Coordinates of C-alpha atoms in Angstrom, one line a residue:
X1 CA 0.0 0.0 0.0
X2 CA 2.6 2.6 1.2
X3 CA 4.5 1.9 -2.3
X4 CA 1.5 2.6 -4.2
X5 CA 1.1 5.9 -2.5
X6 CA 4.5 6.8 -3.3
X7 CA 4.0 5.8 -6.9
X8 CA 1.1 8.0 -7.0
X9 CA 3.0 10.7 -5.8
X10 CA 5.9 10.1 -8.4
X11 CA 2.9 10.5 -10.8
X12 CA 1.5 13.8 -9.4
X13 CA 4.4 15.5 -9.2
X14 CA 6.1 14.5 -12.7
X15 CA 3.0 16.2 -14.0
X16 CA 3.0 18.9 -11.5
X17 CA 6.1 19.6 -13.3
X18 CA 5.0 19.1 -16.8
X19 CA 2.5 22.0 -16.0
X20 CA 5.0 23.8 -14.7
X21 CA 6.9 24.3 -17.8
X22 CA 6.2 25.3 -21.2
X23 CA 6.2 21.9 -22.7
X24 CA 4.1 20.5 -26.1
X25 CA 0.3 20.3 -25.4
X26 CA 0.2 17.0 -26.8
X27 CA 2.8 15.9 -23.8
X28 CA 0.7 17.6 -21.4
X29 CA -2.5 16.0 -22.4
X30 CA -0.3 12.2 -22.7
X31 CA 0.9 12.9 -19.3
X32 CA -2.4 13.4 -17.7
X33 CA -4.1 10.8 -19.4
X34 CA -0.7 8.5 -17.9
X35 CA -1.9 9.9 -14.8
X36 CA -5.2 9.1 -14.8
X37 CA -4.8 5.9 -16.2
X38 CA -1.6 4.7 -13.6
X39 CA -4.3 5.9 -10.8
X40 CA -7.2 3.8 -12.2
X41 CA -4.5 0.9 -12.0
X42 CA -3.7 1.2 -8.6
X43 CA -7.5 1.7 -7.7
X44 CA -8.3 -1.4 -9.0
X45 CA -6.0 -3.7 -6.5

């Protein structure tokens, strides 16, 4: 459990700093839906 939370954060704050800089829209929008996707994994166990 406590490594999925860390995971999680990983996630978070690798897009955190996607939004933080000026990058492609396109790897903005692939990074969130990583996000979302990586957090509906760890939901499902």
């Amino acid at each position: 459990m406590q490594q999925n939370s860390l995971l999680s954060e990983l996630l978070i704050s690798d897009y955190l700093i996607c939004e933080n800089h000026d990058f492609y829209p396109e790897l903005k929008m692939l990074t969130l839906i990583g996000l979302i996707l990586d957090v509906y994994q760890l939901r499902k166990f």
